[in-house]
Short mmCIF file of C-alpha atoms and ligand atoms in Angstrom, two decimals:
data_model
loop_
_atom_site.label_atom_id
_atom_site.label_comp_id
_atom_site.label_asym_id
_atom_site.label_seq_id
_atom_site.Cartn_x
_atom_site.Cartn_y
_atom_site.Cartn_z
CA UNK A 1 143.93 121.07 90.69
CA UNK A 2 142.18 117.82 89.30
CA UNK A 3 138.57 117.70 88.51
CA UNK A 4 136.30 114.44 87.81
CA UNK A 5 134.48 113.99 84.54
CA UNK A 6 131.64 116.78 84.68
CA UNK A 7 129.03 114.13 84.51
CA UNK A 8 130.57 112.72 87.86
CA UNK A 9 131.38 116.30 89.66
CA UNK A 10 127.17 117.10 88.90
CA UNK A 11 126.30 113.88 90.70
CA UNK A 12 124.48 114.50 93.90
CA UNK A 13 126.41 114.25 96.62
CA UNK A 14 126.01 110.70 98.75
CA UNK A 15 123.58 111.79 101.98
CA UNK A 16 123.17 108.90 104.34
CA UNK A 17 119.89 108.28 105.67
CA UNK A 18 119.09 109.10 109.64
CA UNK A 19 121.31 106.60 111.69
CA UNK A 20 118.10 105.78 114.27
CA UNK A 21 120.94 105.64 117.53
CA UNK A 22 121.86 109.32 116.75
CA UNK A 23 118.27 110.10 116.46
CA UNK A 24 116.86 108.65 119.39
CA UNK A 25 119.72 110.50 121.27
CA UNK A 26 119.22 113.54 119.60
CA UNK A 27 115.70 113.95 120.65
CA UNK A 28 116.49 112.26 123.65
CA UNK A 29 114.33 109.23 123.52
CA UNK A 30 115.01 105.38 124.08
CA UNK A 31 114.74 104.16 120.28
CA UNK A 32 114.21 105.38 117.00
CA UNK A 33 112.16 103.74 114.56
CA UNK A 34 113.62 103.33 110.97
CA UNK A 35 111.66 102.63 108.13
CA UNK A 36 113.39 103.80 105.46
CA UNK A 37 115.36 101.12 103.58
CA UNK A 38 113.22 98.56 103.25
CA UNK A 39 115.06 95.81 104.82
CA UNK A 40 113.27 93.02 107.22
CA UNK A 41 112.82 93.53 110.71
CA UNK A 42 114.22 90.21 111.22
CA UNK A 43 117.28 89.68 112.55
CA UNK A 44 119.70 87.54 110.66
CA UNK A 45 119.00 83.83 109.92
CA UNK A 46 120.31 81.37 112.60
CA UNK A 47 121.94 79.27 109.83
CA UNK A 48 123.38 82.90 108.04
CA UNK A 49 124.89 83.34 111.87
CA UNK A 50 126.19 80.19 111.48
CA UNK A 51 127.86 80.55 108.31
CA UNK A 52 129.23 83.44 109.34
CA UNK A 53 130.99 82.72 112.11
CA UNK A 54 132.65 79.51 110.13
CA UNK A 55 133.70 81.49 107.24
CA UNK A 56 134.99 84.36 109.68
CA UNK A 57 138.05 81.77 110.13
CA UNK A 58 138.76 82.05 106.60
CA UNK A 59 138.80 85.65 105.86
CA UNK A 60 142.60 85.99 105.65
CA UNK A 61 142.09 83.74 102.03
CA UNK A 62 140.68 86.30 99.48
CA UNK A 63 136.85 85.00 98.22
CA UNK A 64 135.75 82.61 95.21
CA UNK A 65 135.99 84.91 92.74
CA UNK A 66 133.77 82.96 90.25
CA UNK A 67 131.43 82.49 93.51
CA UNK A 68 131.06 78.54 92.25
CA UNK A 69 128.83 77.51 95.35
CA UNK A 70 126.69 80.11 95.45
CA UNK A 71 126.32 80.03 91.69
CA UNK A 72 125.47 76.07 92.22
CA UNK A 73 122.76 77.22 94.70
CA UNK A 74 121.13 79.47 93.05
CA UNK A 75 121.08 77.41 89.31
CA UNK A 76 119.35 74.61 91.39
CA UNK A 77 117.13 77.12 92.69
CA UNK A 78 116.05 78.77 89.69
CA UNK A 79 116.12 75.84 87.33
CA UNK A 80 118.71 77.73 84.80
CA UNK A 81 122.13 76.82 84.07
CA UNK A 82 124.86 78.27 86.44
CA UNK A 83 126.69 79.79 82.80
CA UNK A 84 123.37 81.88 83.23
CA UNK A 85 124.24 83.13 86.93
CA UNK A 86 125.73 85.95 87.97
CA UNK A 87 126.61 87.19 91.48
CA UNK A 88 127.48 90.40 92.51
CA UNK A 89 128.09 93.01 95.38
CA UNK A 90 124.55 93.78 95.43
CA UNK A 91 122.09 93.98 92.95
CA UNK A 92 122.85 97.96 92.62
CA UNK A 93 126.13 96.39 91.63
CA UNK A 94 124.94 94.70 89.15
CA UNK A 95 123.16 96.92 87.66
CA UNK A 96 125.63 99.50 87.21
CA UNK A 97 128.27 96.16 85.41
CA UNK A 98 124.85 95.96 83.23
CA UNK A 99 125.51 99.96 82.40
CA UNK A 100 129.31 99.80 81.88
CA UNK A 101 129.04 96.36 79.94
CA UNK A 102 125.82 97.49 77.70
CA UNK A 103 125.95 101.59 76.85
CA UNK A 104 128.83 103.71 76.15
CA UNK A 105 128.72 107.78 75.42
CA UNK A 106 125.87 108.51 73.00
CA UNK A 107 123.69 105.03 73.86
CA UNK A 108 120.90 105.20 76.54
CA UNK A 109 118.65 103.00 79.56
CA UNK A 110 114.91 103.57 79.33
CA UNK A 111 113.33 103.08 82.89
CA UNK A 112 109.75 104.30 84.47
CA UNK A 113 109.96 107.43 86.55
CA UNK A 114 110.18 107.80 89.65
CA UNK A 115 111.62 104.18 90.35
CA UNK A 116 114.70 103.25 92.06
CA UNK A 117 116.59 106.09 91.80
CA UNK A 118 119.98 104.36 91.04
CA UNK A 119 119.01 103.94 87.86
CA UNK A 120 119.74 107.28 86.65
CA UNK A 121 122.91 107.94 88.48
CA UNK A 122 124.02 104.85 87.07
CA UNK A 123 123.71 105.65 83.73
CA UNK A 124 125.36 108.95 84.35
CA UNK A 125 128.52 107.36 85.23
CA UNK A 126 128.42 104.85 82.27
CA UNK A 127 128.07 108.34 80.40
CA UNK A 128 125.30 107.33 78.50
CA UNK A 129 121.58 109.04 78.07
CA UNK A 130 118.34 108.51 80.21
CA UNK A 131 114.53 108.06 79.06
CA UNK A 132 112.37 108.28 81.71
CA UNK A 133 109.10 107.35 81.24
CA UNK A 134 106.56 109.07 83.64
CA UNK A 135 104.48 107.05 85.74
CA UNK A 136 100.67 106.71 85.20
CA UNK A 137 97.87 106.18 87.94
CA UNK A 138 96.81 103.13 88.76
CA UNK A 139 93.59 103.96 89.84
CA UNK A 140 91.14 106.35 88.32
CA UNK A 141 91.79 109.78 89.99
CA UNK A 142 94.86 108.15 91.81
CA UNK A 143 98.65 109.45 91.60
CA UNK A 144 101.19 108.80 89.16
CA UNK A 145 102.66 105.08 90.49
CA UNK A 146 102.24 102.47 88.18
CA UNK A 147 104.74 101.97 84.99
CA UNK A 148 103.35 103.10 81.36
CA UNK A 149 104.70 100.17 79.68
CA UNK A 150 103.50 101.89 76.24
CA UNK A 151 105.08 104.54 76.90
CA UNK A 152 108.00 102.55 77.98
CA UNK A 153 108.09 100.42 74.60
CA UNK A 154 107.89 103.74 72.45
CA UNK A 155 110.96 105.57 74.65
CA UNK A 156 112.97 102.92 73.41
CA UNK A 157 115.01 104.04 70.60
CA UNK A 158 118.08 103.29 68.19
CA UNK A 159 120.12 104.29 70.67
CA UNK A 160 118.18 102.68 73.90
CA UNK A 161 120.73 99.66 74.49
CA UNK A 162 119.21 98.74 77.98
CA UNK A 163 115.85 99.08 79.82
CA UNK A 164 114.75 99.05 83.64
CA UNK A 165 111.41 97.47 84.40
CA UNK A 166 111.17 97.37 88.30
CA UNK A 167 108.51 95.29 89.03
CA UNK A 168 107.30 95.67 91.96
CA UNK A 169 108.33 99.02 91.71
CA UNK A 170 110.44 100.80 94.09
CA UNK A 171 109.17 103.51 95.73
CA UNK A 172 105.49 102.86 94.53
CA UNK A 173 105.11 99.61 95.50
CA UNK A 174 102.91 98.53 92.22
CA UNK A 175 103.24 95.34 89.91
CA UNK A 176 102.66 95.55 86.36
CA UNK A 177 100.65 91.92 85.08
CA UNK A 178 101.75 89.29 82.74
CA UNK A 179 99.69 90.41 79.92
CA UNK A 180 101.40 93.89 79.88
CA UNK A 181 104.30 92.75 80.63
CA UNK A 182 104.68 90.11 77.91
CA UNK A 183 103.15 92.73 75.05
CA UNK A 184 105.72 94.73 76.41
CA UNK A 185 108.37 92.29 75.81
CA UNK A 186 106.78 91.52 72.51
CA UNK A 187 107.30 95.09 71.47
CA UNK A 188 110.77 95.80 72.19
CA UNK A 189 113.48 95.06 70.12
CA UNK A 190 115.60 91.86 70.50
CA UNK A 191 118.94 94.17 70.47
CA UNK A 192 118.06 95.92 73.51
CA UNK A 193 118.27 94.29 76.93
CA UNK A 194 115.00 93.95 79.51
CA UNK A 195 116.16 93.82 82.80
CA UNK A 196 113.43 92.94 85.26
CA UNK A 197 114.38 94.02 88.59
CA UNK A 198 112.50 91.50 90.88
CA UNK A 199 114.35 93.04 94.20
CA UNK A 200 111.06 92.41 96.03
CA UNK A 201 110.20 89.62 94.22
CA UNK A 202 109.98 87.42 97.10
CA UNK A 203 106.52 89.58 98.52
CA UNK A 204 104.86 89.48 95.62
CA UNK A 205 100.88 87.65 96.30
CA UNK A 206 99.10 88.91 93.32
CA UNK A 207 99.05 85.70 90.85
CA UNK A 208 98.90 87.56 87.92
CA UNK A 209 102.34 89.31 88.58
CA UNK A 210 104.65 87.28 86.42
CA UNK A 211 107.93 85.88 88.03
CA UNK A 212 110.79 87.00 85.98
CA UNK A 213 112.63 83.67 85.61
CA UNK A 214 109.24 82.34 83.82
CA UNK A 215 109.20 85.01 81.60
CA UNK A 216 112.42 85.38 80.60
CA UNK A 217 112.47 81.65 79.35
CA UNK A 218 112.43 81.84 75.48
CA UNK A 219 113.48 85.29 75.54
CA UNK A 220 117.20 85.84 75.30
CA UNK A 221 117.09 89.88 75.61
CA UNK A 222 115.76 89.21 78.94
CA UNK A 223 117.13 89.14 82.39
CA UNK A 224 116.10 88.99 85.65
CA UNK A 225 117.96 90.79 89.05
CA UNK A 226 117.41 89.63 92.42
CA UNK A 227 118.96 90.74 95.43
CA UNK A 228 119.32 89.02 99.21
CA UNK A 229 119.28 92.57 100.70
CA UNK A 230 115.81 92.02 101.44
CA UNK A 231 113.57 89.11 101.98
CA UNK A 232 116.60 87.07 102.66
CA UNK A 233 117.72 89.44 105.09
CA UNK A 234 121.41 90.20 104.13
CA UNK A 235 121.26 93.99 103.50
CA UNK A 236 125.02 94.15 105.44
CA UNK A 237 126.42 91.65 103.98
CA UNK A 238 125.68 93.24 99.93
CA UNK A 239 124.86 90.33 97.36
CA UNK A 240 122.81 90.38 94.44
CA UNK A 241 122.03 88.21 90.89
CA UNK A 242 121.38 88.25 87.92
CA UNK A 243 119.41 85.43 86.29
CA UNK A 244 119.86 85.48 82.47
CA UNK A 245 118.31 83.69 79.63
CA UNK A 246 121.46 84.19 77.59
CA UNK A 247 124.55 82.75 79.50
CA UNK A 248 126.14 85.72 77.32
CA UNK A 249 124.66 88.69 79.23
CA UNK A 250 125.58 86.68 82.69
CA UNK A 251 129.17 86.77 81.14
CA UNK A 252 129.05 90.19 80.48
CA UNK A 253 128.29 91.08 84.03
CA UNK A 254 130.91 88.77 85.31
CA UNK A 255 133.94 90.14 82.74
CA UNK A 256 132.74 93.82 84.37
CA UNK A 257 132.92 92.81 87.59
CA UNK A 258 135.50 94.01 90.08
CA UNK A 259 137.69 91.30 91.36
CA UNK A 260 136.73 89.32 94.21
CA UNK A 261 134.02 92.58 95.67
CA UNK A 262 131.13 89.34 96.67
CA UNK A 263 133.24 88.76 100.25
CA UNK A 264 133.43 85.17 101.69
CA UNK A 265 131.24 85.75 104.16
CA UNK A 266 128.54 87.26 101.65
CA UNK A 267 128.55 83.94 99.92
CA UNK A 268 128.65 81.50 102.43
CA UNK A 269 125.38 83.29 104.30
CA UNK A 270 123.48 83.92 100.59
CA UNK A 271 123.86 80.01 100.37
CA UNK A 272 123.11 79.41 104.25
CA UNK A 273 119.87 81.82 103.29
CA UNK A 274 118.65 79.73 100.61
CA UNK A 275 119.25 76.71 102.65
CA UNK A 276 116.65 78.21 105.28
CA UNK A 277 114.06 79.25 102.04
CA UNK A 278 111.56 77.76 104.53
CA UNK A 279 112.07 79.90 107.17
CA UNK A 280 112.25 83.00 104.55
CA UNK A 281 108.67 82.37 103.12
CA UNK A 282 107.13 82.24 106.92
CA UNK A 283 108.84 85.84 107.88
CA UNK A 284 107.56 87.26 103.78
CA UNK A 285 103.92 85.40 104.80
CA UNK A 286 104.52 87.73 108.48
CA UNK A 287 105.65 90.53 106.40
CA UNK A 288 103.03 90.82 103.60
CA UNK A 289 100.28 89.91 106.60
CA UNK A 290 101.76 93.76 108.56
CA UNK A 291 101.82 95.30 104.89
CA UNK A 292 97.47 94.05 104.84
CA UNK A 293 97.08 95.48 108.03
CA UNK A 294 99.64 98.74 107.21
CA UNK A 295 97.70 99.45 104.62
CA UNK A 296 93.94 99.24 105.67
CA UNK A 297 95.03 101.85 108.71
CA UNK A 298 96.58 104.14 106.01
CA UNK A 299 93.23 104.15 104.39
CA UNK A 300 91.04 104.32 107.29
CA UNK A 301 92.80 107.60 107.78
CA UNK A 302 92.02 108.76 104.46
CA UNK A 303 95.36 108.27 102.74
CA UNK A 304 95.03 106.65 99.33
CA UNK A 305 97.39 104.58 99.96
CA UNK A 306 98.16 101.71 96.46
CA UNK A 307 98.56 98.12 96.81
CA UNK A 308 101.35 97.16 97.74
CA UNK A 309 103.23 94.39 96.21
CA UNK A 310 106.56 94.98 97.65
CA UNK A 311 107.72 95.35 101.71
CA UNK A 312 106.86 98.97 101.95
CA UNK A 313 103.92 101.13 101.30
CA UNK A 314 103.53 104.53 99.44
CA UNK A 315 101.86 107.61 100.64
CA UNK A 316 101.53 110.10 97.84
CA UNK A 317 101.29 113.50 99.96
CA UNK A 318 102.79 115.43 97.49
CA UNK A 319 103.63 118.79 98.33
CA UNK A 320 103.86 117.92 101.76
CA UNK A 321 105.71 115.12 101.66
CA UNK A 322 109.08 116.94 102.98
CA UNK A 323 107.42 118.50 105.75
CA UNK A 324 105.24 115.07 106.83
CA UNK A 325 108.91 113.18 107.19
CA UNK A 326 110.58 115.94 109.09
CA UNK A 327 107.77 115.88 111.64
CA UNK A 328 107.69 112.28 111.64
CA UNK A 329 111.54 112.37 112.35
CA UNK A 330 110.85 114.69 115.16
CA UNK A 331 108.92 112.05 116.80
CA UNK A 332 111.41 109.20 116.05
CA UNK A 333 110.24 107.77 113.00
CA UNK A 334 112.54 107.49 110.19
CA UNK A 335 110.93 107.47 106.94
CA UNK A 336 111.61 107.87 103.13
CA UNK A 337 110.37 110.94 101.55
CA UNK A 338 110.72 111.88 97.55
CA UNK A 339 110.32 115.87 98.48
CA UNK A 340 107.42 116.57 96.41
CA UNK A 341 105.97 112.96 95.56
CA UNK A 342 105.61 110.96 98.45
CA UNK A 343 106.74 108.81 101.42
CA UNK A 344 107.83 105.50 101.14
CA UNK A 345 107.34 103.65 104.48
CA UNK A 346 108.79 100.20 104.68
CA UNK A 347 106.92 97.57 106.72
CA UNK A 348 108.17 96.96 110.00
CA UNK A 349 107.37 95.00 112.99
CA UNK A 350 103.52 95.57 114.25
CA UNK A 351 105.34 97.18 117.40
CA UNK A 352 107.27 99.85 115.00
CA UNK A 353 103.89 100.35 112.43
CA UNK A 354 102.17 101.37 115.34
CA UNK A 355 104.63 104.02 116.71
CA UNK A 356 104.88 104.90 112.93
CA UNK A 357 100.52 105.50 112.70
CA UNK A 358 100.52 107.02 116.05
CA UNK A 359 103.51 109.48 115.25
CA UNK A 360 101.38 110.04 111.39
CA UNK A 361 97.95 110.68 113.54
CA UNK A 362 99.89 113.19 115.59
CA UNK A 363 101.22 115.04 112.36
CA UNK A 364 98.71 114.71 110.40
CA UNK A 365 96.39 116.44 113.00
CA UNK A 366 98.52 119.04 114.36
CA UNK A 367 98.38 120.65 110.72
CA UNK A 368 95.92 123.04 109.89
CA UNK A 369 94.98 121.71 106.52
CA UNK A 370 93.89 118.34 108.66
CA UNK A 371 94.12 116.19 105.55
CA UNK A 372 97.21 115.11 103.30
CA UNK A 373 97.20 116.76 100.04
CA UNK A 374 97.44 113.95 97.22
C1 PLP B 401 117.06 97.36 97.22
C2 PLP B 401 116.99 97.30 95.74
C3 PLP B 401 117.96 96.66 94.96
C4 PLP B 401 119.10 95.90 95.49
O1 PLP B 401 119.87 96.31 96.37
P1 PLP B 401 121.23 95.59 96.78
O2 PLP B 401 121.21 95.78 98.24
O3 PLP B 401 122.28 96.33 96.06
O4 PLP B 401 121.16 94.16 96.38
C5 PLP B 401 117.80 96.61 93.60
N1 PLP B 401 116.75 97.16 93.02
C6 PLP B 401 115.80 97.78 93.71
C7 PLP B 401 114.66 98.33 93.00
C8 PLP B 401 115.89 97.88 95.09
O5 PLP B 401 114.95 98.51 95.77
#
């Protein structure tokens, strides 16, 4: 019999979220509503449609492996270098090249916690150590959802070779400032890497939440990830970036990357997507608008719901949290719970927030207790 490395056999095993088809015809209604993976409700891009189709004539030629257009496109974008670029099959991709290129066995990644929960599992296949950091309130009484970057700076040890700061944070939806951010930076080491992931960058209102690529300028332990899963709109199509301040960590990522895994057709819509940045912003602008009005109905109802910086919103309910989804599935809403924690809802069209608040209404006041549990 064979057996994979113990740290890989005690992974969890891969559950895939609620398909909404196989929902709605399991409870027998028209449509599901899924909110759970914080993509746009938009459909593709007309010019990513475009692209698409044209490059779908090419896909018997393997891909660009160095991914030189896109590269180009996103150096102009960003005002770096394109030696400072690099793609990759989604920023979760990326991430884990970071891992493999940056820790071995007996090194570790600092990150807050709970955030994106790759971040762990990641490190567990690189076979190197965690420190996670515990989220702090944000707000005076408030749950845990906003990064301790104090606590974050002292985590980081001789060993630490990478750290995680996602900002906005995923599933909490809160920004850490410039002011913390850069004492943060300030603090840690120049031999350990910062990597700021900005996947929801592109929602972001608050002014005083830096932008990555600013801060990063100056600062050659820093770097900044960015995927088009989300704003862009691109979630099936899996492409990511890093942005780096030394074109050495960008090589890193590339030399760990596997051959040719950004398909043609993932490049040639990322650069039709950035073509249409116009068109993005409006649909973010619709987006963060829904997230406003998301948000005041959560709290009219009592929830204390955070500000959101990012396309989703987070309802701490705690204990209940398991329960609240399951009954929320029941009536065709497909949500994100952290059993325990809370719910992360992602925004969707005004049509699907309301089924979403009139499906909450109806489980929050069929329960005895009346009121969520925080
Ligand atoms: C969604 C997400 C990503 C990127 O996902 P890809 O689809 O792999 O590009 C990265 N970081 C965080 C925090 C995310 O939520």
């Amino acid at each position: 019999m064979v057996s994979a490395r113990p740290a890989v056999a005690a992974m969890p095993a891969y559950r895939p979220g609620r398909n909404p088809a196989d929902l709605a015809r399991e409870i027998g209604v028209d449509r599901a509503v899924k909110l759970a993976s914080n993509e746009v409700a938009f459909p593709p891009l007309p010019a990513v449609l475009q692209a698409v189709a044209t490059t779908a004539g090419e896909t018997n030629r393997y891909p660009d492996n160095g991914a030189t257009v896109l590269t180009a496109a996103l150096a102009e974008r960003y005002r770096v270098a394109p030696e400072q670029v690099a793609v990759g099959c989604g920023a979760v991709t990326v991430c884990q090249q970071l891992a493999q290129a940056y820790t071995e066995p007996g090194s570790s990644i600092a990150f807050a916690w709970r955030s994106f929960e790759m971040y762990p599992l990641l490190a567990q296949v690189a076979g190197a150590g965690t420190r996670p950091v515990p989220l702090v309130p944000g707000a005076d009484g408030g749950s845990p959802d906003t990064h301790d970057l104090t606590a974050l700076a002292a985590a980081v040890d001789e060993d630490t070779r990478l750290v995680f700061v996602c900002n906005p944070n995923n599933p909490t939806g809160t920004a850490v400032r410039r002011a913390g951010l850069e004492r943060f930076l300030d603090s840690v080491p120049d031999t350990v890497l910062v990597v700021l992931d900005e996947a929801y960058r592109e929602f972001v209102t608050d002014p005083d939440v830096p932008d990555g690529v600013e801060l990063m300028r100056g600062r050659p332990n820093v770097a900044v990830l960015r995927t088009f899963s989300k704003a862009w709109g691109l979630a099936g199509l899996r492409v990511g970036y890093l942005l780096a301040e030394d074109p050495a960590v960008a090589d890193a990522v590339r030399r760990t990357q596997v051959p040719f895994s950004v398909s043609s057709l993932a490049q040639a819509a990322a650069v039709a997507a950035l073509a249409s940045e116009d068109e993005v912003r409006q649909r973010c602008a619709a987006v963060v608008a829904e997230r406003g009005r998301l948000t005041e109905e959560l709290r009219r109802r009592g929830l204390p719901v955070a500000d959101s910086q990012a396309n989703f919103v987070w309802l701490p309910l705690g204990e209940r949290t398991a329960e609240v989804a399951a009954a929320l599935e029941a009536r065709a809403v497909i949500t994100r719970p952290f059993a325990g924690e809370g719910l992360r809802v992602s925004i969707g069209t005004p049509e699907e927030d309301d089924v979403f608040l009139g499906a909450l209404d109806a489980v929050l006041t069929s329960e005895p207790a009346g009121r969520p549990s925080t």
